[in-house]
Short mmCIF file of N, CA, C and O and ligand atoms in Angstrom, two decimals:
data_model
loop_
_atom_site.label_atom_id
_atom_site.label_comp_id
_atom_site.label_asym_id
_atom_site.label_seq_id
_atom_site.Cartn_x
_atom_site.Cartn_y
_atom_site.Cartn_z
N MET A 1 18.41 4.89 -6.41
CA MET A 1 17.39 4.10 -5.71
C MET A 1 16.00 4.38 -6.28
O MET A 1 15.22 3.47 -6.50
N LEU A 2 15.71 5.66 -6.59
CA LEU A 2 14.37 5.99 -7.10
C LEU A 2 14.15 5.42 -8.51
O LEU A 2 13.02 5.07 -8.87
N ASN A 3 15.24 5.27 -9.28
CA ASN A 3 15.09 4.67 -10.61
C ASN A 3 14.75 3.19 -10.51
O ASN A 3 13.95 2.66 -11.29
N GLU A 4 15.37 2.51 -9.52
CA GLU A 4 15.05 1.09 -9.28
C GLU A 4 13.59 0.95 -8.86
O GLU A 4 12.87 0.04 -9.27
N LEU A 5 13.16 1.91 -8.04
CA LEU A 5 11.79 1.89 -7.54
C LEU A 5 10.80 2.09 -8.70
O LEU A 5 9.75 1.45 -8.75
N GLU A 6 11.17 2.98 -9.61
CA GLU A 6 10.32 3.21 -10.79
C GLU A 6 10.14 1.89 -11.57
O GLU A 6 9.03 1.55 -11.95
N LYS A 7 11.25 1.15 -11.75
CA LYS A 7 11.19 -0.12 -12.50
C LYS A 7 10.31 -1.14 -11.78
O LYS A 7 9.50 -1.83 -12.38
N LEU A 8 10.51 -1.21 -10.45
CA LEU A 8 9.76 -2.17 -9.66
C LEU A 8 8.27 -1.81 -9.67
O LEU A 8 7.40 -2.69 -9.78
N HIS A 9 7.97 -0.52 -9.57
CA HIS A 9 6.57 -0.09 -9.59
C HIS A 9 5.92 -0.47 -10.91
O HIS A 9 4.78 -0.95 -10.94
N ARG A 10 6.66 -0.31 -12.02
CA ARG A 10 6.11 -0.65 -13.33
C ARG A 10 5.79 -2.14 -13.40
O ARG A 10 4.80 -2.55 -14.00
N ALA A 11 6.66 -2.97 -12.79
CA ALA A 11 6.42 -4.42 -12.79
C ALA A 11 5.17 -4.77 -11.96
O ALA A 11 4.44 -5.70 -12.29
N CYS A 12 4.93 -3.99 -10.91
CA CYS A 12 3.80 -4.27 -10.02
C CYS A 12 2.50 -3.68 -10.55
O CYS A 12 1.43 -4.25 -10.34
N PHE A 13 2.60 -2.49 -11.16
CA PHE A 13 1.41 -1.78 -11.64
C PHE A 13 1.62 -1.40 -13.11
O PHE A 13 1.78 -0.23 -13.44
N PRO A 14 1.63 -2.39 -14.02
CA PRO A 14 1.95 -2.08 -15.42
C PRO A 14 0.99 -1.07 -16.05
O PRO A 14 1.37 -0.34 -16.96
N ASN A 15 -0.24 -0.99 -15.55
CA ASN A 15 -1.22 -0.08 -16.16
C ASN A 15 -1.18 1.34 -15.62
O ASN A 15 -1.81 2.23 -16.19
N LYS A 16 -0.50 1.54 -14.49
CA LYS A 16 -0.42 2.90 -13.94
C LYS A 16 0.92 3.11 -13.24
O LYS A 16 0.99 3.30 -12.02
N PRO A 17 2.02 3.04 -14.04
CA PRO A 17 3.36 3.16 -13.43
C PRO A 17 3.63 4.57 -12.91
O PRO A 17 3.19 5.54 -13.50
N TRP A 18 4.34 4.64 -11.79
CA TRP A 18 4.78 5.93 -11.24
C TRP A 18 6.25 6.11 -11.62
O TRP A 18 7.01 5.15 -11.72
N SER A 19 6.64 7.38 -11.77
CA SER A 19 8.02 7.69 -12.14
C SER A 19 8.87 7.91 -10.89
O SER A 19 8.34 8.07 -9.77
N ALA A 20 10.20 7.96 -11.10
CA ALA A 20 11.11 8.29 -10.00
C ALA A 20 10.73 9.65 -9.41
O ALA A 20 10.77 9.85 -8.19
N ALA A 21 10.31 10.58 -10.28
CA ALA A 21 9.93 11.91 -9.81
C ALA A 21 8.69 11.84 -8.92
O ALA A 21 8.58 12.57 -7.93
N ASP A 22 7.76 10.94 -9.25
CA ASP A 22 6.57 10.78 -8.40
C ASP A 22 6.98 10.34 -6.99
O ASP A 22 6.45 10.83 -5.98
N PHE A 23 7.95 9.40 -6.93
CA PHE A 23 8.40 8.94 -5.61
C PHE A 23 9.14 10.06 -4.86
O PHE A 23 9.00 10.19 -3.65
N ALA A 24 9.91 10.84 -5.61
CA ALA A 24 10.61 11.96 -4.96
C ALA A 24 9.59 12.94 -4.38
O ALA A 24 9.76 13.45 -3.26
N ASP A 25 8.51 13.19 -5.12
CA ASP A 25 7.46 14.10 -4.63
C ASP A 25 6.81 13.54 -3.36
O ASP A 25 6.51 14.28 -2.42
N LEU A 26 6.58 12.23 -3.36
CA LEU A 26 5.97 11.62 -2.17
C LEU A 26 6.86 11.82 -0.95
O LEU A 26 6.39 12.13 0.14
N LYS A 27 8.18 11.62 -1.16
CA LYS A 27 9.11 11.81 -0.03
C LYS A 27 9.07 13.25 0.45
O LYS A 27 9.01 13.53 1.64
N LYS A 28 9.07 14.18 -0.52
CA LYS A 28 9.04 15.61 -0.15
C LYS A 28 7.78 15.96 0.61
O LYS A 28 7.80 16.82 1.48
N SER A 29 6.68 15.27 0.28
CA SER A 29 5.41 15.60 0.93
C SER A 29 5.28 14.93 2.30
O SER A 29 4.23 15.02 2.93
N GLY A 30 6.33 14.22 2.74
CA GLY A 30 6.32 13.68 4.10
C GLY A 30 6.02 12.20 4.19
O GLY A 30 5.87 11.67 5.30
N CYS A 31 5.91 11.53 3.05
CA CYS A 31 5.67 10.09 3.09
C CYS A 31 6.96 9.35 3.42
O CYS A 31 8.06 9.84 3.14
N ASP A 32 6.82 8.16 3.96
CA ASP A 32 7.97 7.29 4.20
C ASP A 32 7.92 6.15 3.20
O ASP A 32 6.85 5.68 2.83
N ILE A 33 9.11 5.71 2.78
CA ILE A 33 9.20 4.63 1.79
C ILE A 33 10.21 3.60 2.27
O ILE A 33 11.31 3.95 2.70
N ILE A 34 9.81 2.32 2.18
CA ILE A 34 10.78 1.24 2.33
C ILE A 34 10.78 0.50 1.00
O ILE A 34 9.71 0.18 0.47
N ALA A 35 11.97 0.26 0.48
CA ALA A 35 12.06 -0.46 -0.79
C ALA A 35 13.19 -1.46 -0.71
O ALA A 35 14.25 -1.18 -0.16
N SER A 36 12.95 -2.64 -1.28
CA SER A 36 14.01 -3.64 -1.40
C SER A 36 14.00 -4.08 -2.86
O SER A 36 13.28 -3.50 -3.68
N GLN A 37 14.76 -5.11 -3.17
CA GLN A 37 14.84 -5.55 -4.56
C GLN A 37 13.46 -5.96 -5.11
O GLN A 37 13.15 -5.73 -6.27
N ASN A 38 12.64 -6.56 -4.24
CA ASN A 38 11.38 -7.13 -4.73
C ASN A 38 10.12 -6.47 -4.19
O ASN A 38 9.02 -6.92 -4.52
N GLY A 39 10.26 -5.46 -3.37
CA GLY A 39 9.04 -4.88 -2.81
C GLY A 39 9.21 -3.46 -2.33
O GLY A 39 10.33 -3.01 -2.06
N PHE A 40 8.10 -2.76 -2.24
CA PHE A 40 8.12 -1.39 -1.69
C PHE A 40 6.81 -1.12 -0.98
O PHE A 40 5.78 -1.73 -1.29
N ILE A 41 6.89 -0.18 -0.05
CA ILE A 41 5.68 0.29 0.64
C ILE A 41 5.87 1.78 0.90
O ILE A 41 6.98 2.23 1.20
N VAL A 42 4.78 2.52 0.73
CA VAL A 42 4.79 3.96 1.01
C VAL A 42 3.68 4.22 2.01
O VAL A 42 2.54 3.76 1.82
N TRP A 43 4.00 4.93 3.10
CA TRP A 43 2.99 5.26 4.09
C TRP A 43 3.22 6.67 4.61
O TRP A 43 4.26 7.27 4.39
N ARG A 44 2.17 7.17 5.28
CA ARG A 44 2.24 8.54 5.80
C ARG A 44 1.62 8.55 7.19
O ARG A 44 0.59 7.91 7.40
N VAL A 45 2.23 9.26 8.11
CA VAL A 45 1.68 9.40 9.46
C VAL A 45 1.33 10.86 9.65
O VAL A 45 2.17 11.75 9.44
N VAL A 46 0.08 11.12 10.02
CA VAL A 46 -0.34 12.49 10.34
C VAL A 46 -1.06 12.43 11.69
O VAL A 46 -2.14 11.84 11.80
N ALA A 47 -0.41 13.01 12.70
CA ALA A 47 -0.94 12.99 14.08
C ALA A 47 -1.24 11.54 14.49
O ALA A 47 -0.36 10.69 14.39
N ASP A 48 -2.49 11.25 14.87
CA ASP A 48 -2.75 9.90 15.38
C ASP A 48 -3.31 8.95 14.31
O ASP A 48 -3.82 7.90 14.63
N GLN A 49 -3.19 9.38 13.04
CA GLN A 49 -3.67 8.50 11.97
C GLN A 49 -2.56 8.25 10.96
O GLN A 49 -1.72 9.12 10.72
N ALA A 50 -2.59 7.08 10.35
CA ALA A 50 -1.60 6.75 9.32
C ALA A 50 -2.30 6.13 8.14
O ALA A 50 -3.45 5.65 8.25
N GLU A 51 -1.62 6.15 7.00
CA GLU A 51 -2.25 5.66 5.77
C GLU A 51 -1.21 4.93 4.92
O GLU A 51 -0.09 5.43 4.74
N ILE A 52 -1.59 3.76 4.41
CA ILE A 52 -0.76 3.10 3.40
C ILE A 52 -1.10 3.75 2.06
O ILE A 52 -2.26 3.71 1.61
N ILE A 53 -0.10 4.34 1.44
CA ILE A 53 -0.33 5.01 0.15
C ILE A 53 -0.27 3.99 -0.98
O ILE A 53 -1.08 4.00 -1.89
N THR A 54 0.71 3.12 -0.92
CA THR A 54 0.78 2.03 -1.91
C THR A 54 1.72 0.94 -1.39
O THR A 54 2.55 1.18 -0.50
N ILE A 55 1.57 -0.23 -1.97
CA ILE A 55 2.45 -1.36 -1.64
C ILE A 55 2.53 -2.25 -2.88
O ILE A 55 1.53 -2.40 -3.60
N GLY A 56 3.68 -2.79 -3.15
CA GLY A 56 3.81 -3.67 -4.30
C GLY A 56 4.93 -4.67 -4.10
O GLY A 56 5.94 -4.38 -3.44
N VAL A 57 4.72 -5.86 -4.66
CA VAL A 57 5.74 -6.91 -4.63
C VAL A 57 5.90 -7.43 -6.06
O VAL A 57 4.90 -7.62 -6.78
N HIS A 58 7.14 -7.61 -6.47
CA HIS A 58 7.40 -8.08 -7.84
C HIS A 58 6.62 -9.38 -8.10
O HIS A 58 6.59 -10.26 -7.23
N PRO A 59 6.01 -9.50 -9.28
CA PRO A 59 5.20 -10.70 -9.58
C PRO A 59 5.94 -12.02 -9.31
O PRO A 59 5.33 -13.00 -8.89
N ASP A 60 7.27 -12.04 -9.52
CA ASP A 60 8.02 -13.29 -9.30
C ASP A 60 8.26 -13.60 -7.83
O ASP A 60 8.78 -14.68 -7.51
N ALA A 61 7.95 -12.65 -6.96
CA ALA A 61 8.29 -12.84 -5.54
C ALA A 61 7.04 -12.87 -4.64
O ALA A 61 7.16 -12.78 -3.42
N ARG A 62 5.88 -12.98 -5.25
CA ARG A 62 4.65 -12.92 -4.44
C ARG A 62 4.38 -14.21 -3.67
O ARG A 62 4.93 -15.25 -3.97
N ARG A 63 3.56 -14.10 -2.65
CA ARG A 63 3.13 -15.19 -1.77
C ARG A 63 4.29 -15.72 -0.93
O ARG A 63 4.26 -16.85 -0.47
N GLY A 64 5.29 -14.86 -0.71
CA GLY A 64 6.40 -15.26 0.15
C GLY A 64 6.43 -14.45 1.44
O GLY A 64 7.41 -14.51 2.19
N GLY A 65 5.38 -13.66 1.68
CA GLY A 65 5.30 -12.90 2.93
C GLY A 65 5.97 -11.53 2.88
O GLY A 65 6.06 -10.86 3.90
N ILE A 66 6.40 -11.09 1.69
CA ILE A 66 7.11 -9.80 1.62
C ILE A 66 6.17 -8.64 1.95
O ILE A 66 6.52 -7.75 2.75
N ALA A 67 4.96 -8.65 1.38
CA ALA A 67 4.02 -7.55 1.66
C ALA A 67 3.68 -7.51 3.14
O ALA A 67 3.67 -6.44 3.76
N THR A 68 3.45 -8.67 3.71
CA THR A 68 3.11 -8.73 5.14
C THR A 68 4.25 -8.17 5.99
O THR A 68 4.02 -7.38 6.91
N ALA A 69 5.48 -8.53 5.65
CA ALA A 69 6.63 -8.04 6.42
C ALA A 69 6.76 -6.52 6.31
O ALA A 69 7.03 -5.83 7.30
N MET A 70 6.52 -5.99 5.11
CA MET A 70 6.63 -4.54 4.94
C MET A 70 5.50 -3.82 5.67
O MET A 70 5.72 -2.74 6.26
N LEU A 71 4.31 -4.41 5.67
CA LEU A 71 3.19 -3.80 6.40
C LEU A 71 3.52 -3.71 7.89
O LEU A 71 3.26 -2.68 8.52
N VAL A 72 4.10 -4.79 8.42
CA VAL A 72 4.44 -4.81 9.85
C VAL A 72 5.43 -3.67 10.16
O VAL A 72 5.29 -2.97 11.16
N LEU A 73 6.40 -3.48 9.27
CA LEU A 73 7.38 -2.39 9.49
C LEU A 73 6.69 -1.03 9.50
O LEU A 73 6.96 -0.19 10.37
N ALA A 74 5.78 -0.81 8.53
CA ALA A 74 5.09 0.48 8.46
C ALA A 74 4.19 0.68 9.68
O ALA A 74 4.15 1.77 10.27
N GLU A 75 3.49 -0.37 10.08
CA GLU A 75 2.59 -0.27 11.24
C GLU A 75 3.38 0.00 12.52
O GLU A 75 2.97 0.81 13.36
N THR A 76 4.52 -0.67 12.64
CA THR A 76 5.33 -0.49 13.85
C THR A 76 5.84 0.95 13.92
O THR A 76 5.81 1.60 14.97
N ASP A 77 6.31 1.47 12.78
CA ASP A 77 6.78 2.85 12.73
C ASP A 77 5.65 3.82 13.07
O ASP A 77 5.82 4.74 13.88
N ALA A 78 4.47 3.60 12.46
CA ALA A 78 3.33 4.52 12.67
C ALA A 78 2.94 4.52 14.15
O ALA A 78 2.69 5.58 14.74
N LYS A 79 2.91 3.35 14.75
CA LYS A 79 2.52 3.23 16.15
C LYS A 79 3.52 3.96 17.06
O LYS A 79 3.15 4.69 17.97
N LYS A 80 4.81 3.76 16.73
CA LYS A 80 5.87 4.41 17.52
C LYS A 80 5.74 5.93 17.47
O LYS A 80 6.07 6.62 18.41
N ARG A 81 5.24 6.42 16.33
CA ARG A 81 5.11 7.87 16.17
C ARG A 81 3.76 8.40 16.63
O ARG A 81 3.43 9.56 16.41
N GLY A 82 2.94 7.54 17.25
CA GLY A 82 1.71 8.02 17.88
C GLY A 82 0.43 7.71 17.14
O GLY A 82 -0.66 8.11 17.58
N ALA A 83 0.52 7.02 16.00
CA ALA A 83 -0.71 6.69 15.27
C ALA A 83 -1.45 5.56 15.99
O ALA A 83 -0.82 4.63 16.50
N THR A 84 -2.77 5.66 16.01
CA THR A 84 -3.57 4.59 16.62
C THR A 84 -4.35 3.80 15.58
O THR A 84 -4.91 2.76 15.89
N LYS A 85 -4.43 4.35 14.36
CA LYS A 85 -5.16 3.65 13.30
C LYS A 85 -4.40 3.75 11.99
O LYS A 85 -3.80 4.79 11.70
N MET A 86 -4.44 2.68 11.21
CA MET A 86 -3.89 2.69 9.86
C MET A 86 -5.06 2.55 8.88
O MET A 86 -5.92 1.70 9.07
N PHE A 87 -5.08 3.40 7.87
CA PHE A 87 -6.13 3.35 6.84
C PHE A 87 -5.52 3.01 5.49
O PHE A 87 -4.33 3.22 5.26
N LEU A 88 -6.35 2.56 4.57
CA LEU A 88 -5.92 2.38 3.18
C LEU A 88 -7.14 2.27 2.29
O LEU A 88 -8.26 2.02 2.77
N GLU A 89 -6.91 2.45 1.01
CA GLU A 89 -7.97 2.25 0.02
C GLU A 89 -7.50 1.24 -0.99
O GLU A 89 -6.33 1.26 -1.40
N VAL A 90 -8.42 0.37 -1.40
CA VAL A 90 -8.05 -0.67 -2.37
C VAL A 90 -9.24 -0.85 -3.32
O VAL A 90 -10.40 -0.74 -2.91
N ALA A 91 -8.93 -1.11 -4.60
CA ALA A 91 -10.00 -1.31 -5.57
C ALA A 91 -10.78 -2.58 -5.24
O ALA A 91 -10.19 -3.61 -4.89
N ASP A 92 -12.07 -2.47 -5.39
CA ASP A 92 -12.98 -3.59 -5.08
C ASP A 92 -12.57 -4.87 -5.80
O ASP A 92 -12.70 -5.97 -5.26
N ASN A 93 -12.05 -4.74 -7.03
CA ASN A 93 -11.72 -5.93 -7.82
C ASN A 93 -10.27 -6.39 -7.66
O ASN A 93 -9.82 -7.28 -8.36
N ASN A 94 -9.53 -5.78 -6.74
CA ASN A 94 -8.13 -6.18 -6.50
C ASN A 94 -8.12 -7.29 -5.42
O ASN A 94 -7.79 -7.05 -4.26
N HIS A 95 -8.48 -8.48 -5.85
CA HIS A 95 -8.66 -9.57 -4.88
C HIS A 95 -7.38 -9.96 -4.14
O HIS A 95 -7.44 -10.18 -2.92
N PRO A 96 -6.20 -10.03 -4.81
CA PRO A 96 -4.99 -10.37 -4.05
C PRO A 96 -4.71 -9.36 -2.94
O PRO A 96 -4.39 -9.75 -1.81
N ALA A 97 -4.84 -8.07 -3.26
CA ALA A 97 -4.54 -7.05 -2.25
C ALA A 97 -5.56 -7.10 -1.11
O ALA A 97 -5.20 -7.03 0.07
N ARG A 98 -6.83 -7.25 -1.46
CA ARG A 98 -7.85 -7.31 -0.39
C ARG A 98 -7.61 -8.52 0.51
O ARG A 98 -7.71 -8.43 1.73
N ALA A 99 -7.24 -9.64 -0.10
CA ALA A 99 -6.97 -10.85 0.70
C ALA A 99 -5.76 -10.63 1.60
O ALA A 99 -5.75 -11.03 2.78
N MET A 100 -4.75 -9.95 1.05
CA MET A 100 -3.53 -9.71 1.84
C MET A 100 -3.85 -8.78 3.02
O MET A 100 -3.40 -9.02 4.15
N TYR A 101 -4.63 -7.72 2.78
CA TYR A 101 -4.96 -6.81 3.88
C TYR A 101 -5.82 -7.52 4.94
O TYR A 101 -5.59 -7.35 6.13
N GLU A 102 -6.79 -8.31 4.48
CA GLU A 102 -7.63 -9.03 5.45
C GLU A 102 -6.79 -10.00 6.27
O GLU A 102 -6.96 -10.10 7.49
N HIS A 103 -5.87 -10.67 5.59
CA HIS A 103 -4.95 -11.60 6.26
C HIS A 103 -4.17 -10.87 7.37
O HIS A 103 -3.81 -11.46 8.39
N ASN A 104 -3.94 -9.58 7.17
CA ASN A 104 -3.17 -8.79 8.13
C ASN A 104 -4.04 -7.97 9.08
O ASN A 104 -3.54 -7.04 9.72
N GLY A 105 -5.33 -8.29 9.15
CA GLY A 105 -6.17 -7.69 10.18
C GLY A 105 -6.90 -6.42 9.80
O GLY A 105 -7.47 -5.75 10.67
N TYR A 106 -6.91 -6.07 8.53
CA TYR A 106 -7.64 -4.87 8.09
C TYR A 106 -9.11 -5.21 7.86
O TYR A 106 -9.42 -6.29 7.35
N LYS A 107 -9.99 -4.25 8.24
CA LYS A 107 -11.43 -4.45 8.11
C LYS A 107 -12.01 -3.35 7.23
O LYS A 107 -11.62 -2.18 7.34
N GLN A 108 -12.97 -3.73 6.41
CA GLN A 108 -13.65 -2.74 5.57
C GLN A 108 -14.48 -1.81 6.44
O GLN A 108 -15.24 -2.27 7.30
N ILE A 109 -14.34 -0.47 6.21
CA ILE A 109 -15.16 0.46 6.98
C ILE A 109 -16.03 1.34 6.10
O ILE A 109 -16.95 1.99 6.57
N ASN A 110 -15.76 1.40 4.80
CA ASN A 110 -16.56 2.26 3.93
C ASN A 110 -16.31 1.90 2.46
O ASN A 110 -15.35 1.18 2.17
N ILE A 111 -17.15 2.42 1.60
CA ILE A 111 -16.97 2.23 0.15
C ILE A 111 -17.09 3.58 -0.53
O ILE A 111 -17.99 4.36 -0.20
N ARG A 112 -16.16 3.88 -1.43
CA ARG A 112 -16.30 5.08 -2.27
C ARG A 112 -16.72 4.58 -3.66
O ARG A 112 -15.89 4.04 -4.40
N PRO A 113 -18.00 4.79 -3.99
CA PRO A 113 -18.50 4.23 -5.25
C PRO A 113 -17.78 4.80 -6.47
O PRO A 113 -17.52 6.00 -6.54
N LYS A 114 -17.45 3.92 -7.39
CA LYS A 114 -16.88 4.30 -8.71
C LYS A 114 -15.64 5.19 -8.58
O LYS A 114 -15.45 6.13 -9.33
N TYR A 115 -14.81 4.92 -7.61
CA TYR A 115 -13.69 5.82 -7.30
C TYR A 115 -12.53 5.67 -8.29
O TYR A 115 -11.89 6.64 -8.66
N TYR A 116 -12.27 4.42 -8.71
CA TYR A 116 -11.16 4.17 -9.64
C TYR A 116 -11.73 3.81 -11.01
O TYR A 116 -12.07 2.64 -11.24
N ASP A 117 -11.83 4.75 -11.91
CA ASP A 117 -12.33 4.47 -13.28
C ASP A 117 -13.56 3.56 -13.25
O ASP A 117 -13.59 2.54 -13.94
N GLY A 118 -14.52 3.90 -12.44
CA GLY A 118 -15.77 3.12 -12.41
C GLY A 118 -15.75 1.97 -11.43
O GLY A 118 -16.78 1.32 -11.21
N ILE A 119 -14.60 1.69 -10.81
CA ILE A 119 -14.50 0.59 -9.82
C ILE A 119 -14.60 1.19 -8.41
O ILE A 119 -13.94 2.21 -8.13
N ASP A 120 -15.39 0.57 -7.56
CA ASP A 120 -15.50 1.07 -6.18
C ASP A 120 -14.16 0.99 -5.45
O ASP A 120 -13.38 0.06 -5.69
N ALA A 121 -13.93 1.94 -4.56
CA ALA A 121 -12.78 1.86 -3.65
C ALA A 121 -13.28 1.38 -2.30
O ALA A 121 -14.30 1.87 -1.79
N ILE A 122 -12.58 0.41 -1.74
CA ILE A 122 -12.91 -0.10 -0.41
C ILE A 122 -11.96 0.56 0.58
O ILE A 122 -10.74 0.47 0.43
N LEU A 123 -12.53 1.25 1.56
CA LEU A 123 -11.72 1.88 2.61
C LEU A 123 -11.59 0.88 3.76
O LEU A 123 -12.60 0.36 4.24
N MET A 124 -10.33 0.61 4.15
CA MET A 124 -10.09 -0.37 5.21
C MET A 124 -9.30 0.28 6.35
O MET A 124 -8.58 1.27 6.14
N GLU A 125 -9.46 -0.29 7.54
CA GLU A 125 -8.82 0.28 8.74
C GLU A 125 -8.28 -0.85 9.61
O GLU A 125 -8.85 -1.95 9.64
N LYS A 126 -7.19 -0.54 10.30
CA LYS A 126 -6.69 -1.47 11.33
C LYS A 126 -6.35 -0.64 12.56
O LYS A 126 -5.69 0.41 12.45
N ILE A 127 -6.81 -1.08 13.71
CA ILE A 127 -6.43 -0.43 14.96
C ILE A 127 -5.02 -0.92 15.31
O ILE A 127 -4.77 -2.12 15.37
N LEU A 128 -4.14 0.05 15.54
CA LEU A 128 -2.72 -0.32 15.78
C LEU A 128 -2.48 -0.62 17.25
O LEU A 128 -3.16 -0.10 18.13
C1 COA B 1 -1.04 -7.42 -3.04
C2 COA B 1 0.45 -7.77 -3.00
C3 COA B 1 1.23 -6.56 -2.51
C4 COA B 1 0.63 -8.96 -2.02
O1 COA B 1 2.03 -9.21 -1.86
P1 COA B 1 2.60 -10.62 -1.33
O2 COA B 1 4.00 -10.40 -0.88
O3 COA B 1 2.34 -11.66 -2.36
O4 COA B 1 1.65 -10.89 -0.06
P2 COA B 1 1.97 -11.89 1.16
O5 COA B 1 2.86 -13.00 0.68
O6 COA B 1 2.41 -11.10 2.33
O7 COA B 1 0.51 -12.49 1.41
C5 COA B 1 0.00 -12.70 2.71
C6 COA B 1 -1.36 -13.38 2.62
O8 COA B 1 -2.28 -12.57 1.87
C7 COA B 1 -3.16 -13.42 1.11
N1 COA B 1 -2.89 -13.28 -0.32
C8 COA B 1 -1.86 -12.62 -0.92
N2 COA B 1 -1.94 -12.71 -2.27
C9 COA B 1 -3.05 -13.44 -2.52
C10 COA B 1 -3.65 -13.90 -3.73
N3 COA B 1 -3.13 -13.62 -4.94
N4 COA B 1 -4.79 -14.64 -3.64
C11 COA B 1 -5.33 -14.94 -2.44
N5 COA B 1 -4.79 -14.54 -1.25
C12 COA B 1 -3.66 -13.81 -1.30
C13 COA B 1 -2.85 -14.85 1.56
O9 COA B 1 -3.63 -15.11 2.72
C14 COA B 1 -1.36 -14.73 1.92
O10 COA B 1 -0.92 -15.73 2.81
P3 COA B 1 -0.49 -17.17 2.21
O11 COA B 1 0.43 -16.91 1.03
O12 COA B 1 0.20 -17.82 3.38
O13 COA B 1 -1.76 -17.85 1.79
C15 COA B 1 0.95 -8.24 -4.41
O14 COA B 1 0.05 -9.18 -4.94
C16 COA B 1 1.09 -7.09 -5.42
O15 COA B 1 2.13 -6.44 -5.49
N6 COA B 1 0.02 -6.85 -6.20
C17 COA B 1 0.06 -5.77 -7.24
C18 COA B 1 0.12 -4.40 -6.60
C19 COA B 1 -1.12 -4.12 -5.76
O16 COA B 1 -2.25 -4.41 -6.16
N7 COA B 1 -0.91 -3.47 -4.60
C20 COA B 1 -1.96 -3.10 -3.68
C21 COA B 1 -2.52 -1.79 -4.07
S1 COA B 1 -3.77 -1.28 -2.90
#
């Protein structure tokens, strides 16, 4: 399963692919992962806060609601486990991802200047 995830991650993030070992480390560190043939999401719940670590949908399967469906699953799980807020960070120039998060009710709460190789990181939050 982790090898499939490695392939899918490379298709989603060709410039910064994660390995199967990276995903294994995330699981060991307490993150949760949902993966299907065309999409994956990684999130973490710590006490009353949760965080989307990453999300990706295969380029051939985008705009079909897969990311939204996976977000709902992660949010539902986080809420069930006591989280009241979901956070995430997204690069300022990642317009598809920012649009997808806004579509799902996330609001910008802060900016980390030049966080990703000179690109600002936008910190977003959703009350669960
Ligand atoms: C961001 C990403 C996960 C979105 O996945 P997706 O399955 O296509 O998203 P959804 O189909 O759930 O999109 C829901 C809504 O978000 C908005 N949206 C999604 N992609 C968009 C795009 N390229 N341009 C404009 N709006 C977009 C739309 O409002 C869309 O609803 P609509 O299709 O009915 O108009 C996908 O583009 C991806 O994998 N990108 C590369 C990896 C990445 O950048 N991940 C985020 C890292 S923080």
